[in-house]
Amino acid sequence: MARRIAAGAAYGGGSVGLIGAATVGLVLAEVQLAKRQVGGGTAPVPPSANGRYGVAFAGPTDPLRFVMLGDSTAAGQGVRRAGQTPGALLASGLAAVAERPVDLRNVALPGARSDDLDRQVSLVLADPSGVPDVCVIMIGANDVTHRMPATQSVRCLSTAVRRLRTAGAEVVVGTCPDLGTIEPVYQPLRWLARRVSRQLAAAQTIGAVEQGGRTVSLGDLLGPEFEANPRELFGPDNYHPSAEGYATAAMAMLPTLCAVLGLWPESDHLDGSRREDMLPVAKAASQAAREAGTEVTGARAPWALLKHRRRRRLPAHTEPARRHGVDAADGADGGPPPSGSGATWRPARERP
């Protein structure tokens, strides 16, 4: 099904559905009802995390340019502090691994669907001299809940990845999260919502990899870990992730982000004990959609590498400097401390 969706996107088809139309309508109606039950689908306006991270590593080299694109999850909706957004967490991690400052720009828009990526990419590429080194795209949930045809969704994502890669930016896509774990969604609709999400995630993987990007499946964003521990990993609206939830997603994506920038050595060796393999891209996409945190990267067409990178805890967090409009002392009320403080941050539940 994922291959059919991707093929329809590539050749302009629009009739390929994820599942039967009546079933999709039922799922979407239940999702809309669920969103009303968890606070009208509203959440705090995401804080701006734009700015420079890792200022302690300033030196003769230019900062890495890092851009976030996508929907409310890319923007960090559901948390109230800049340092808790996925963009800030990933920028901090990149700065610590690269030992180099990272300039973060976030153009993601809450409520955006994949057809908004054209506008977002145009914003990113408006200045040819400031092409980002790496971009992260997190999109897909609103495509499902707003009944965007899957072929159109994948076509928009593929075009965005192609434009960014052509401009010289590396691209990592966090695929559609698992919508089957929103608490007010009950069986059998829970199963159907999960099926829709996973099929779209697999199709997104095929489209992105074929355009030169890498993908990381984000089922854990609203997936098994969230289902087991929803009170900690969902935010106040029970729809968007909490700070702990975003940290879980960021830890899943950080190794791929570092690998695509060459910040730690890549190996052609595939670890069989972690079920890594070289598979046809459609099969790799399908397997990745079933297991969150799985990376898919293109190899020799039509093959792709399926990797399960070990998750690494995020390093001590670095807030943007105050001159970028973000309070560098954000850690005073329980968040990560600013760079250079010598403190090591742990989530609140891990503190003595």
mmCIF file with all atom_site columns, N, CA, C and O in Angstrom, residues 112-133:
data_model
loop_
_atom_site.group_PDB
_atom_site.id
_atom_site.type_symbol
_atom_site.label_atom_id
_atom_site.label_alt_id
_atom_site.label_comp_id
_atom_site.label_asym_id
_atom_site.label_entity_id
_atom_site.label_seq_id
_atom_site.pdbx_PDB_ins_code
_atom_site.Cartn_x
_atom_site.Cartn_y
_atom_site.Cartn_z
_atom_site.occupancy
_atom_site.B_iso_or_equiv
_atom_site.pdbx_formal_charge
_atom_site.auth_seq_id
_atom_site.auth_comp_id
_atom_site.auth_asym_id
_atom_site.auth_atom_id
_atom_site.pdbx_PDB_model_num
ATOM 1  N N  . ALA A 1 112 ? -0.210 23.035 10.257 1.00 0.00 ? 112 ALA A N  1
ATOM 2  C CA . ALA A 1 112 ? 0.197  22.903 8.862  1.00 0.00 ? 112 ALA A CA 1
ATOM 3  C C  . ALA A 1 112 ? 0.020  21.478 8.365  1.00 0.00 ? 112 ALA A C  1
ATOM 4  O O  . ALA A 1 112 ? 0.195  20.507 9.101  1.00 0.00 ? 112 ALA A O  1
ATOM 5  N N  . ARG A 1 113 ? -0.317 21.382 7.092  1.00 0.00 ? 113 ARG A N  1
ATOM 6  C CA . ARG A 1 113 ? -0.327 20.110 6.387  1.00 0.00 ? 113 ARG A CA 1
ATOM 7  C C  . ARG A 1 113 ? 0.820  20.113 5.377  1.00 0.00 ? 113 ARG A C  1
ATOM 8  O O  . ARG A 1 113 ? 1.499  21.123 5.209  1.00 0.00 ? 113 ARG A O  1
ATOM 9  N N  . SER A 1 114 ? 0.997  19.013 4.698  1.00 0.00 ? 114 SER A N  1
ATOM 10 C CA . SER A 1 114 ? 2.153  18.895 3.809  1.00 0.00 ? 114 SER A CA 1
ATOM 11 C C  . SER A 1 114 ? 2.123  19.907 2.673  1.00 0.00 ? 114 SER A C  1
ATOM 12 O O  . SER A 1 114 ? 3.175  20.270 2.137  1.00 0.00 ? 114 SER A O  1
ATOM 13 N N  . ASP A 1 115 ? 0.939  20.389 2.296  1.00 0.00 ? 115 ASP A N  1
ATOM 14 C CA . ASP A 1 115 ? 0.896  21.372 1.216  1.00 0.00 ? 115 ASP A CA 1
ATOM 15 C C  . ASP A 1 115 ? 1.433  22.738 1.642  1.00 0.00 ? 115 ASP A C  1
ATOM 16 O O  . ASP A 1 115 ? 1.624  23.618 0.808  1.00 0.00 ? 115 ASP A O  1
ATOM 17 N N  . ASP A 1 116 ? 1.692  22.935 2.945  1.00 0.00 ? 116 ASP A N  1
ATOM 18 C CA . ASP A 1 116 ? 2.312  24.179 3.411  1.00 0.00 ? 116 ASP A CA 1
ATOM 19 C C  . ASP A 1 116 ? 3.833  24.129 3.310  1.00 0.00 ? 116 ASP A C  1
ATOM 20 O O  . ASP A 1 116 ? 4.500  25.141 3.481  1.00 0.00 ? 116 ASP A O  1
ATOM 21 N N  . LEU A 1 117 ? 4.379  22.946 3.031  1.00 0.00 ? 117 LEU A N  1
ATOM 22 C CA . LEU A 1 117 ? 5.837  22.823 2.958  1.00 0.00 ? 117 LEU A CA 1
ATOM 23 C C  . LEU A 1 117 ? 6.429  23.657 1.830  1.00 0.00 ? 117 LEU A C  1
ATOM 24 O O  . LEU A 1 117 ? 7.565  24.130 1.939  1.00 0.00 ? 117 LEU A O  1
ATOM 25 N N  . ASP A 1 118 ? 5.684  23.862 0.755  1.00 0.00 ? 118 ASP A N  1
ATOM 26 C CA . ASP A 1 118 ? 6.188  24.684 -0.347 1.00 0.00 ? 118 ASP A CA 1
ATOM 27 C C  . ASP A 1 118 ? 6.483  26.092 0.139  1.00 0.00 ? 118 ASP A C  1
ATOM 28 O O  . ASP A 1 118 ? 7.532  26.666 -0.165 1.00 0.00 ? 118 ASP A O  1
ATOM 29 N N  . ARG A 1 119 ? 5.560  26.653 0.928  1.00 0.00 ? 119 ARG A N  1
ATOM 30 C CA . ARG A 1 119 ? 5.768  27.990 1.485  1.00 0.00 ? 119 ARG A CA 1
ATOM 31 C C  . ARG A 1 119 ? 6.947  27.999 2.449  1.00 0.00 ? 119 ARG A C  1
ATOM 32 O O  . ARG A 1 119 ? 7.790  28.907 2.421  1.00 0.00 ? 119 ARG A O  1
ATOM 33 N N  . GLN A 1 120 ? 7.023  27.003 3.304  1.00 0.00 ? 120 GLN A N  1
ATOM 34 C CA . GLN A 1 120 ? 8.090  26.948 4.293  1.00 0.00 ? 120 GLN A CA 1
ATOM 35 C C  . GLN A 1 120 ? 9.460  26.813 3.630  1.00 0.00 ? 120 GLN A C  1
ATOM 36 O O  . GLN A 1 120 ? 10.425 27.475 4.026  1.00 0.00 ? 120 GLN A O  1
ATOM 37 N N  . VAL A 1 121 ? 9.551  25.965 2.626  1.00 0.00 ? 121 VAL A N  1
ATOM 38 C CA . VAL A 1 121 ? 10.831 25.790 1.927  1.00 0.00 ? 121 VAL A CA 1
ATOM 39 C C  . VAL A 1 121 ? 11.234 27.082 1.220  1.00 0.00 ? 121 VAL A C  1
ATOM 40 O O  . VAL A 1 121 ? 12.409 27.468 1.210  1.00 0.00 ? 121 VAL A O  1
ATOM 41 N N  . SER A 1 122 ? 10.266 27.781 0.639  1.00 0.00 ? 122 SER A N  1
ATOM 42 C CA . SER A 1 122 ? 10.573 29.057 -0.020 1.00 0.00 ? 122 SER A CA 1
ATOM 43 C C  . SER A 1 122 ? 11.133 30.061 0.973  1.00 0.00 ? 122 SER A C  1
ATOM 44 O O  . SER A 1 122 ? 12.059 30.825 0.653  1.00 0.00 ? 122 SER A O  1
ATOM 45 N N  . LEU A 1 123 ? 10.604 30.078 2.201  1.00 0.00 ? 123 LEU A N  1
ATOM 46 C CA . LEU A 1 123 ? 11.155 30.947 3.239  1.00 0.00 ? 123 LEU A CA 1
ATOM 47 C C  . LEU A 1 123 ? 12.603 30.576 3.545  1.00 0.00 ? 123 LEU A C  1
ATOM 48 O O  . LEU A 1 123 ? 13.471 31.444 3.679  1.00 0.00 ? 123 LEU A O  1
ATOM 49 N N  . VAL A 1 124 ? 12.852 29.292 3.653  1.00 0.00 ? 124 VAL A N  1
ATOM 50 C CA . VAL A 1 124 ? 14.196 28.820 4.006  1.00 0.00 ? 124 VAL A CA 1
ATOM 51 C C  . VAL A 1 124 ? 15.201 29.161 2.914  1.00 0.00 ? 124 VAL A C  1
ATOM 52 O O  . VAL A 1 124 ? 16.344 29.533 3.200  1.00 0.00 ? 124 VAL A O  1
ATOM 53 N N  . LEU A 1 125 ? 14.788 29.042 1.654  1.00 0.00 ? 125 LEU A N  1
ATOM 54 C CA . LEU A 1 125 ? 15.720 29.229 0.532  1.00 0.00 ? 125 LEU A CA 1
ATOM 55 C C  . LEU A 1 125 ? 15.689 30.644 -0.037 1.00 0.00 ? 125 LEU A C  1
ATOM 56 O O  . LEU A 1 125 ? 16.313 30.902 -1.073 1.00 0.00 ? 125 LEU A O  1
ATOM 57 N N  . ALA A 1 126 ? 14.985 31.565 0.626  1.00 0.00 ? 126 ALA A N  1
ATOM 58 C CA . ALA A 1 126 ? 14.874 32.931 0.112  1.00 0.00 ? 126 ALA A CA 1
ATOM 59 C C  . ALA A 1 126 ? 16.230 33.609 -0.001 1.00 0.00 ? 126 ALA A C  1
ATOM 60 O O  . ALA A 1 126 ? 16.462 34.424 -0.894 1.00 0.00 ? 126 ALA A O  1
ATOM 61 N N  . ASP A 1 127 ? 17.152 33.269 0.904  1.00 0.00 ? 127 ASP A N  1
ATOM 62 C CA . ASP A 1 127 ? 18.500 33.840 0.870  1.00 0.00 ? 127 ASP A CA 1
ATOM 63 C C  . ASP A 1 127 ? 19.466 32.759 0.404  1.00 0.00 ? 127 ASP A C  1
ATOM 64 O O  . ASP A 1 127 ? 19.845 31.868 1.176  1.00 0.00 ? 127 ASP A O  1
ATOM 65 N N  . PRO A 1 128 ? 19.886 32.783 -0.863 1.00 0.00 ? 128 PRO A N  1
ATOM 66 C CA . PRO A 1 128 ? 20.759 31.728 -1.393 1.00 0.00 ? 128 PRO A CA 1
ATOM 67 C C  . PRO A 1 128 ? 22.073 31.594 -0.631 1.00 0.00 ? 128 PRO A C  1
ATOM 68 O O  . PRO A 1 128 ? 22.684 30.531 -0.615 1.00 0.00 ? 128 PRO A O  1
ATOM 69 N N  . SER A 1 129 ? 22.525 32.675 0.018  1.00 0.00 ? 129 SER A N  1
ATOM 70 C CA . SER A 1 129 ? 23.796 32.614 0.738  1.00 0.00 ? 129 SER A CA 1
ATOM 71 C C  . SER A 1 129 ? 23.636 31.978 2.112  1.00 0.00 ? 129 SER A C  1
ATOM 72 O O  . SER A 1 129 ? 24.626 31.700 2.789  1.00 0.00 ? 129 SER A O  1
ATOM 73 N N  . GLY A 1 130 ? 22.389 31.761 2.540  1.00 0.00 ? 130 GLY A N  1
ATOM 74 C CA . GLY A 1 130 ? 22.154 31.196 3.861  1.00 0.00 ? 130 GLY A CA 1
ATOM 75 C C  . GLY A 1 130 ? 21.492 29.843 3.824  1.00 0.00 ? 130 GLY A C  1
ATOM 76 O O  . GLY A 1 130 ? 20.661 29.519 4.698  1.00 0.00 ? 130 GLY A O  1
ATOM 77 N N  . VAL A 1 131 ? 21.816 29.029 2.820  1.00 0.00 ? 131 VAL A N  1
ATOM 78 C CA . VAL A 1 131 ? 21.238 27.686 2.723  1.00 0.00 ? 131 VAL A CA 1
ATOM 79 C C  . VAL A 1 131 ? 21.627 26.882 3.960  1.00 0.00 ? 131 VAL A C  1
ATOM 80 O O  . VAL A 1 131 ? 22.812 26.849 4.342  1.00 0.00 ? 131 VAL A O  1
ATOM 81 N N  . PRO A 1 132 ? 20.668 26.235 4.622  1.00 0.00 ? 132 PRO A N  1
ATOM 82 C CA . PRO A 1 132 ? 20.997 25.492 5.847  1.00 0.00 ? 132 PRO A CA 1
ATOM 83 C C  . PRO A 1 132 ? 21.875 24.278 5.577  1.00 0.00 ? 132 PRO A C  1
ATOM 84 O O  . PRO A 1 132 ? 21.870 23.717 4.476  1.00 0.00 ? 132 PRO A O  1
ATOM 85 N N  . ASP A 1 133 ? 22.636 23.912 6.588  1.00 0.00 ? 133 ASP A N  1
ATOM 86 C CA . ASP A 1 133 ? 23.417 22.673 6.492  1.00 0.00 ? 133 ASP A CA 1
ATOM 87 C C  . ASP A 1 133 ? 22.524 21.448 6.606  1.00 0.00 ? 133 ASP A C  1
ATOM 88 O O  . ASP A 1 133 ? 22.764 20.434 5.953  1.00 0.00 ? 133 ASP A O  1
#
